[in-house]
XYZ file of C-alpha atoms in Angstrom:
506
model
C -0.037 0.032 -0.058
C 1.671 3.180 -1.088
C 1.135 6.550 0.967
C 1.456 10.084 0.319
C 2.915 10.335 3.689
C 5.340 7.485 5.045
C 4.264 5.583 7.788
C 6.799 2.864 8.978
C 8.893 2.710 6.098
C 6.609 3.706 3.358
C 8.072 5.908 1.042
C 7.156 9.511 0.341
C 5.163 9.790 -3.252
C 3.645 13.347 -2.932
C 5.744 16.021 -1.270
C 3.953 18.637 0.934
C 3.559 22.035 -0.705
C 3.198 24.365 2.100
C 6.339 25.495 4.364
C 5.477 27.022 7.819
C 7.584 29.449 9.854
C 9.207 28.101 13.267
C 7.062 29.035 15.775
C 7.902 30.858 19.449
C 7.953 29.019 22.610
C 5.052 26.402 22.862
C 3.476 24.106 25.437
C 1.150 20.998 25.244
C -2.402 21.689 24.198
C -4.564 22.495 27.328
C -7.375 20.572 25.658
C -5.761 17.238 25.834
C -7.573 15.081 28.507
C -5.453 13.411 30.978
C -5.256 9.721 30.779
C -6.282 7.458 34.084
C -3.706 5.289 35.143
C -5.250 1.994 34.187
C -5.048 3.401 30.338
C -2.746 1.702 27.849
C 0.468 3.650 27.567
C 0.915 5.044 24.123
C 3.959 4.895 22.016
C 3.960 7.526 19.275
C 6.633 7.925 16.673
C 7.527 11.376 17.844
C 10.852 11.417 15.981
C 9.259 10.811 12.691
C 7.124 14.079 13.453
C 10.366 15.842 14.374
C 11.954 14.778 11.138
C 9.377 15.673 8.900
C 7.208 18.365 10.445
C 6.109 19.929 7.041
C 4.726 16.608 5.997
C 2.685 15.993 9.186
C 1.598 19.746 9.188
C 0.243 19.699 5.255
C -1.345 16.472 6.109
C -3.308 18.294 8.902
C -4.455 20.751 6.535
C -5.470 18.529 3.733
C -7.500 16.469 6.347
C -9.145 19.603 7.866
C -7.224 19.485 11.006
C -6.129 22.986 10.916
C -5.803 23.555 14.503
C -3.262 20.578 14.633
C -1.106 21.857 11.593
C 1.258 23.865 14.095
C 1.653 20.603 16.498
C 4.723 19.460 14.555
C 6.780 22.635 14.917
C 5.658 23.115 18.541
C 6.967 19.639 19.033
C 10.347 20.642 17.737
C 10.295 23.817 19.795
C 9.602 21.451 22.995
C 12.078 18.874 22.034
C 14.755 21.479 21.904
C 13.977 22.772 25.466
C 14.201 18.935 26.446
C 17.721 18.386 24.905
C 18.917 21.820 26.621
C 17.714 20.318 30.076
C 19.151 16.997 29.356
C 22.431 18.601 28.582
C 22.094 20.909 31.667
C 21.150 17.472 33.830
C 23.975 15.586 32.651
C 26.418 18.327 33.775
C 24.681 18.448 37.333
C 24.767 14.928 37.647
C 28.640 14.720 36.621
C 29.294 17.356 39.397
C 27.115 15.414 41.891
C 29.253 12.194 40.891
C 32.540 14.163 41.610
C 31.365 15.266 44.919
C 30.343 11.716 45.777
C 34.000 10.655 44.891
C 35.441 13.343 47.308
C 33.259 12.170 50.321
C 34.571 8.597 49.862
C 38.136 9.521 49.717
C 40.418 8.699 52.413
C 42.374 12.217 52.379
C 41.397 15.552 52.920
C 39.540 17.075 50.143
C 42.408 19.021 49.153
C 44.432 15.803 48.725
C 46.689 16.241 51.735
C 47.079 13.948 54.822
C 44.578 15.144 57.568
C 46.352 17.284 60.211
C 43.581 19.547 61.548
C 40.514 17.191 62.000
C 37.943 19.964 62.358
C 38.844 21.293 58.961
C 37.775 18.101 57.137
C 34.435 18.072 58.992
C 33.766 21.673 57.665
C 34.512 20.674 54.316
C 32.530 17.671 54.374
C 29.387 19.718 55.760
C 29.965 22.075 52.677
C 30.000 19.347 50.347
C 27.168 17.475 51.612
C 25.234 20.810 51.450
C 26.449 21.366 47.681
C 25.284 17.743 47.009
C 21.943 18.268 48.599
C 21.491 21.471 46.360
C 22.483 19.525 43.144
C 20.067 16.803 43.953
C 17.280 19.141 44.306
C 18.255 20.799 40.960
C 18.342 17.510 39.382
C 14.997 16.617 40.493
C 13.775 19.805 39.197
C 15.051 19.001 35.789
C 13.912 15.835 35.750
C 10.293 17.203 36.542
C 10.768 19.749 33.766
C 12.011 16.980 31.401
C 8.899 14.839 32.183
C 6.485 17.726 31.667
C 8.051 18.398 28.354
C 7.859 14.665 27.062
C 4.272 14.719 28.228
C 3.563 17.870 26.247
C 5.158 16.598 23.004
C 3.308 13.239 23.424
C -0.182 15.141 23.991
C 0.662 17.132 20.758
C 1.694 13.953 18.977
C -2.012 12.203 20.050
C -3.755 15.114 18.565
C -2.291 14.525 14.985
C -4.367 12.497 12.394
C -2.718 9.572 10.747
C -0.747 9.857 7.474
C -2.347 9.588 3.926
C -2.396 6.817 1.502
C -1.312 7.797 -2.085
C -4.517 6.029 -2.893
C -6.403 8.845 -1.209
C -7.436 12.040 -3.366
C -6.610 15.028 -1.862
C -9.316 17.599 -1.093
C -13.106 17.215 -1.131
C -13.988 15.166 -4.042
C -13.696 11.298 -3.928
C -12.832 9.091 -6.737
C -15.548 6.830 -8.370
C -14.187 3.102 -8.459
C -17.199 1.356 -9.917
C -21.019 0.684 -9.616
C -22.940 -2.335 -8.158
C -25.929 -3.754 -9.712
C -27.953 -1.847 -12.489
C -29.755 1.489 -11.881
C -33.351 0.742 -10.572
C -34.886 3.970 -11.393
C -34.875 5.933 -14.561
C -33.679 9.503 -14.559
C -36.516 12.340 -14.100
C -36.465 12.913 -17.731
C -37.816 9.539 -18.590
C -40.971 8.840 -20.000
C -41.423 5.484 -18.018
C -44.227 5.173 -15.436
C -41.870 4.464 -12.519
C -40.307 7.861 -12.984
C -43.937 9.370 -12.511
C -43.611 8.521 -8.335
C -42.993 11.600 -6.532
C -39.868 11.572 -3.928
C -42.531 11.581 -1.144
C -44.127 8.645 -2.179
C -40.918 6.707 -2.915
C -39.665 7.836 0.603
C -39.194 5.279 3.340
C -40.777 7.283 5.716
C -43.957 7.395 3.646
C -43.744 3.596 2.664
C -43.145 2.550 6.475
C -46.279 4.617 7.278
C -48.662 3.159 4.805
C -47.266 -0.293 5.891
C -47.197 0.385 9.728
C -43.352 -0.670 9.946
C -42.031 2.159 11.844
C -43.057 4.578 14.787
C -41.155 7.689 15.074
C -43.799 9.585 16.876
C -43.785 6.979 19.951
C -40.072 7.134 19.941
C -40.230 10.999 20.153
C -42.259 10.774 23.099
C -40.214 7.951 24.732
C -36.686 8.837 23.804
C -36.578 12.152 21.805
C -35.774 13.023 18.050
C -33.514 10.635 16.370
C -35.125 7.533 17.626
C -37.716 5.170 16.389
C -39.580 1.702 16.814
C -39.148 -0.886 14.219
C -42.463 -3.036 13.771
C -43.647 -5.828 12.042
C -42.025 -6.694 8.688
C -39.204 -3.863 9.488
C -38.221 -5.650 12.651
C -38.005 -8.961 10.973
C -35.916 -7.335 8.504
C -33.387 -5.893 10.973
C -32.899 -9.518 12.264
C -32.705 -10.741 8.819
C -29.922 -8.403 7.746
C -27.978 -8.878 10.806
C -27.990 -12.675 10.316
C -27.156 -12.562 6.825
C -24.186 -10.095 7.094
C -22.769 -12.251 10.064
C -23.005 -15.565 7.904
C -21.622 -13.768 4.929
C -18.573 -12.390 6.978
C -18.112 -15.707 8.827
C -17.833 -17.582 5.674
C -15.052 -15.365 4.505
C -12.861 -16.233 7.997
C -14.302 -13.648 10.486
C -15.082 -15.006 14.195
C -18.363 -13.964 15.425
C -18.176 -11.925 18.607
C -20.728 -9.758 20.502
C -18.868 -6.833 22.083
C -19.934 -4.544 24.830
C -21.613 -1.061 24.029
C -20.262 0.721 27.235
C -16.520 1.680 27.064
C -13.963 3.567 28.686
C -13.877 6.936 27.115
C -9.819 6.568 26.798
C -10.257 3.489 24.790
C -12.553 5.442 22.276
C -10.184 8.372 21.955
C -7.164 5.933 21.271
C -9.222 4.658 18.487
C -9.389 8.283 16.997
C -13.024 8.988 18.241
C -13.028 12.480 20.041
C -15.903 13.582 22.303
C -16.342 16.523 20.299
C -15.669 17.068 16.529
C -13.432 19.907 15.061
C -16.475 22.288 15.157
C -17.025 21.744 19.048
C -20.491 19.582 18.356
C -20.850 16.822 20.728
C -20.032 13.417 19.091
C -20.306 10.866 21.916
C -22.876 10.094 24.628
C -20.907 9.998 27.951
C -22.066 8.426 31.115
C -22.367 10.873 33.936
C -20.296 10.307 36.798
C -21.033 10.580 40.819
C -18.970 12.919 42.513
C -17.473 10.063 44.312
C -16.368 8.412 41.166
C -15.021 11.352 39.669
C -13.274 12.376 43.132
C -11.403 8.663 42.983
C -10.455 9.226 39.249
C -12.570 6.469 38.144
C -12.279 6.383 34.416
C -15.328 7.781 32.497
C -17.377 5.571 30.584
C -19.228 6.080 27.235
C -21.447 4.570 24.578
C -19.595 3.270 21.823
C -20.538 4.649 18.431
C -19.369 1.678 16.582
C -18.126 -1.789 17.465
C -14.595 -0.784 16.255
C -14.004 0.682 19.567
C -14.546 -2.382 21.791
C -13.270 -4.650 19.107
C -9.830 -2.504 18.989
C -9.831 -2.660 22.806
C -9.909 -6.453 22.947
C -6.131 -6.611 22.755
C -5.273 -3.231 24.580
C -1.798 -3.452 26.466
C -1.369 -7.170 24.730
C 1.102 -8.843 22.431
C -0.061 -10.945 19.530
C 2.028 -13.413 17.709
C 2.539 -12.709 13.978
C 1.880 -16.254 13.233
C -1.886 -15.564 14.480
C -2.492 -12.783 12.080
C -4.574 -11.928 10.495
C -7.049 -11.953 13.341
C -10.503 -11.252 12.200
C -13.721 -10.517 14.155
C -17.364 -9.492 13.215
C -20.064 -8.753 15.627
C -23.685 -7.041 15.672
C -24.034 -4.342 18.223
C -25.944 -1.159 19.122
C -24.321 1.974 18.268
C -24.671 5.411 19.677
C -24.066 8.924 17.884
C -24.814 11.940 19.755
C -24.774 14.151 16.793
C -27.114 13.162 14.111
C -26.980 15.862 12.116
C -28.888 19.090 11.818
C -32.557 18.838 11.185
C -33.796 18.921 7.597
C -34.461 16.493 4.744
C -31.187 14.698 5.249
C -32.256 13.689 8.732
C -35.732 12.527 8.163
C -36.725 9.163 9.063
C -33.848 6.328 9.245
C -31.124 8.093 7.526
C -29.513 9.974 10.638
C -30.412 8.498 13.961
C -28.957 8.474 17.523
C -29.225 4.576 17.845
C -28.909 1.900 15.645
C -28.109 -1.683 14.905
C -24.685 -2.486 12.864
C -22.766 -5.492 12.108
C -18.994 -4.459 11.976
C -15.840 -6.218 10.795
C -12.556 -5.777 12.417
C -9.232 -7.184 11.997
C -5.543 -6.948 13.175
C -2.736 -7.688 10.350
C 0.829 -7.513 9.808
C 1.689 -4.315 7.711
C 2.399 -6.439 4.750
C -1.008 -8.047 4.514
C -3.096 -4.996 5.151
C -3.836 -3.894 1.605
C -5.047 -7.537 0.817
C -7.279 -7.440 4.134
C -8.667 -4.125 3.171
C -9.765 -5.670 -0.174
C -11.306 -8.483 1.374
C -13.343 -6.460 3.727
C -14.461 -4.323 0.789
C -15.584 -7.615 -1.032
C -17.655 -8.735 1.812
C -19.276 -5.273 1.494
C -19.896 -5.513 -2.278
C -21.111 -9.304 -1.830
C -23.921 -8.149 0.722
C -25.041 -5.262 -1.376
C -24.804 -7.062 -4.617
C -27.195 -9.861 -3.188
C -29.469 -7.363 -1.455
C -30.033 -6.136 -5.090
C -29.266 -2.525 -4.184
C -27.454 -0.156 -6.861
C -24.519 1.451 -5.423
C -21.461 3.104 -6.168
C -18.047 2.528 -4.731
C -15.782 5.765 -3.695
C -12.271 6.168 -2.620
C -12.865 8.814 -0.210
C -10.751 12.210 -0.180
C -8.715 13.447 2.581
C -11.153 16.029 3.845
C -13.700 12.847 4.615
C -10.934 10.822 6.669
C -11.106 10.511 10.425
C -8.159 10.705 12.606
C -7.292 7.233 12.576
C -7.664 6.168 8.916
C -4.951 6.234 6.291
C -7.399 5.229 3.570
C -11.104 5.143 3.252
C -13.468 3.462 0.947
C -17.265 4.197 1.193
C -20.196 2.419 -0.565
C -23.158 4.625 -1.436
C -26.579 3.246 -2.291
C -29.124 4.830 -4.403
C -32.260 6.036 -2.242
C -35.205 6.985 -4.953
C -36.683 8.913 -1.818
C -33.570 11.293 -1.867
C -32.975 11.898 -5.811
C -33.402 15.435 -5.089
C -30.570 15.492 -2.415
C -27.019 14.234 -3.538
C -28.590 12.658 -6.758
C -30.192 10.092 -4.293
C -26.864 8.780 -3.069
C -26.292 7.999 0.540
C -23.581 6.067 2.367
C -24.261 2.406 3.612
C -20.801 1.049 4.389
C -17.180 2.121 4.965
C -13.972 0.343 5.315
C -10.498 1.884 6.626
C -6.937 0.788 7.264
C -5.875 2.486 9.999
C -2.077 1.317 9.978
C -0.522 1.362 13.739
C -2.410 4.492 14.710
C -4.759 2.720 17.036
C -2.361 -0.185 18.210
C 0.253 2.125 19.297
C -2.304 4.306 21.306
C -3.815 0.975 22.822
C -0.403 -0.548 23.381
C -1.218 -3.646 21.154
C 2.303 -5.207 20.045
C 3.144 -7.826 17.308
C 5.998 -10.356 18.087
C 7.715 -10.990 14.774
C 9.104 -14.385 13.930
C 12.487 -13.156 14.406
C 11.694 -12.023 18.172
C 11.415 -8.388 17.135
C 8.322 -6.494 18.519
C 6.492 -4.096 16.349
C 2.826 -2.756 15.812
C 0.130 -4.619 14.004
C -1.995 -2.831 11.763
C -6.033 -2.526 12.062
C -8.504 -2.591 9.369
C -12.216 -2.150 9.986
C -15.454 -2.045 7.766
C -19.286 -1.935 8.104
C -21.104 -5.269 6.844
C -24.334 -3.663 7.413
C -25.741 -0.543 8.981
C -29.208 -1.775 9.606
C -31.108 1.661 9.312
C -29.836 3.115 6.170
C -29.855 -0.396 4.459
C -33.337 -1.039 5.500
C -34.568 2.348 4.276
C -32.765 1.988 0.849
C -34.658 -1.690 0.645
C -37.820 -0.016 1.268
C -37.681 2.476 -1.120
C -35.887 0.319 -3.809
C -38.213 -2.528 -3.079
C -41.558 -0.463 -3.034
C -44.187 -1.444 -5.456
C -46.659 1.571 -5.552
C -49.675 -0.343 -7.385
C -49.512 -3.271 -4.936
C -48.784 -1.139 -1.889
C -45.585 -3.915 -0.994
C -42.366 -4.073 -0.516
C -40.135 -7.125 -2.295
C -37.911 -8.923 0.136
C -34.560 -9.860 -1.339
C -34.152 -13.494 -1.755
C -30.884 -13.564 0.450
C -33.036 -12.702 3.531
C -35.887 -15.043 3.199
C -34.429 -17.626 5.352
C -34.742 -15.257 8.357
C -38.059 -13.759 7.374
C -40.428 -16.426 8.940
C -42.095 -17.049 5.287
C -42.387 -13.558 4.021
C -41.462 -12.796 0.522
C -42.536 -9.343 0.487
C -44.062 -6.904 2.834
C -47.641 -5.405 2.619
C -50.383 -3.797 4.932
C -51.726 -6.094 7.649
C -54.916 -7.549 6.790
C -57.946 -7.869 9.500
């Protein structure tokens, strides 16, 4: 896998085009949260950041991490301070060692035989006091060195991963391919199916007509962004989960059911921040009691994706390279505090606060990461192809990458009810290579065959995100004349005999 910006030995293919002026004095970011004592100790390649500051700074700008673009030069300034303290501390330790030698010498401190016994005692007291002062100064320097090291680490932790050469720079994705034929003719067509208005093809309209989803009751119970799946829609959810799990398992993924609550520091180590760059809340954090906060008990949050608890499975652990790739898949409830501003884009199931998702996750050696990434995308394409959804596969640009991904490929499905927005396209799956971003922050090590210890790469991808896929199935499978929705054949084994979903009778 070639990279624009080198990560652990990858060569530089595209050079940065912005040069930054050296800053004045800096300290670490005050917004960096403190890590609890039980958190895995991160191991960030700060040397690489110091050696290639322009590379990392431009990478931040390419990925809309403008606030972090100055971090590399801040790290260099802090490192210069650290080096100066190291040199000063070394000088003080040499003086201290000289004093220790004098104190252990059998002669007077001038080198002559002792004649006046009171003089050596006075000299000894003076040297002891000097040694005490030196020890205090050395302790202060060591404390400053530790603070500078922490500041450099905090700044480094806020930097996003570097970027693959496969990733387009900017905001425009690159089209890779289409899946399945387009089910709906363009608006200019004279075919009868094009006469359906966007409203009549909206999954909200269809769900209301067939009594499949109750948004109103959920709004009273939980608020906006929640929903009840009912009748055939509830069966569709379970069928989608079962089908996705069976498809991934056939490709070598081991089923695991992860927890929904994780420590917030695990989420942060995976690249998920409590707030986005605009300051908007992203994560549901669990309120702590005053006593828990006083005792320093780690904060918990609801996982926005099973990627987080999966990645944490091997935190502070060592994996043998012979056991890799290690692939897992699991269904979980996911929680997103920010579901988008209200409007057309957020009506119905398209953006919600809580949903079911089947996630694939894997640890792999760096050399095998590209092939595993392709395998994850292949599972996604197989699922969507069998569901009969018209989709397009996109290589996502730098502006769309999260902190951890070096490369991301999305698949968007066509939603007839969203034709007036984004041409009807909407994301239904995503796959990412995160290189060693997560494993370095979670202290997940890899033991090589020759005994060396390195860092495995992680790869993740959506097998199925139920609400959006369910919405796409409703809109694409809707037969307006018969007022029913066709059920894809691949889901029949889990639909209790239903081949189509229509109005309840009686």
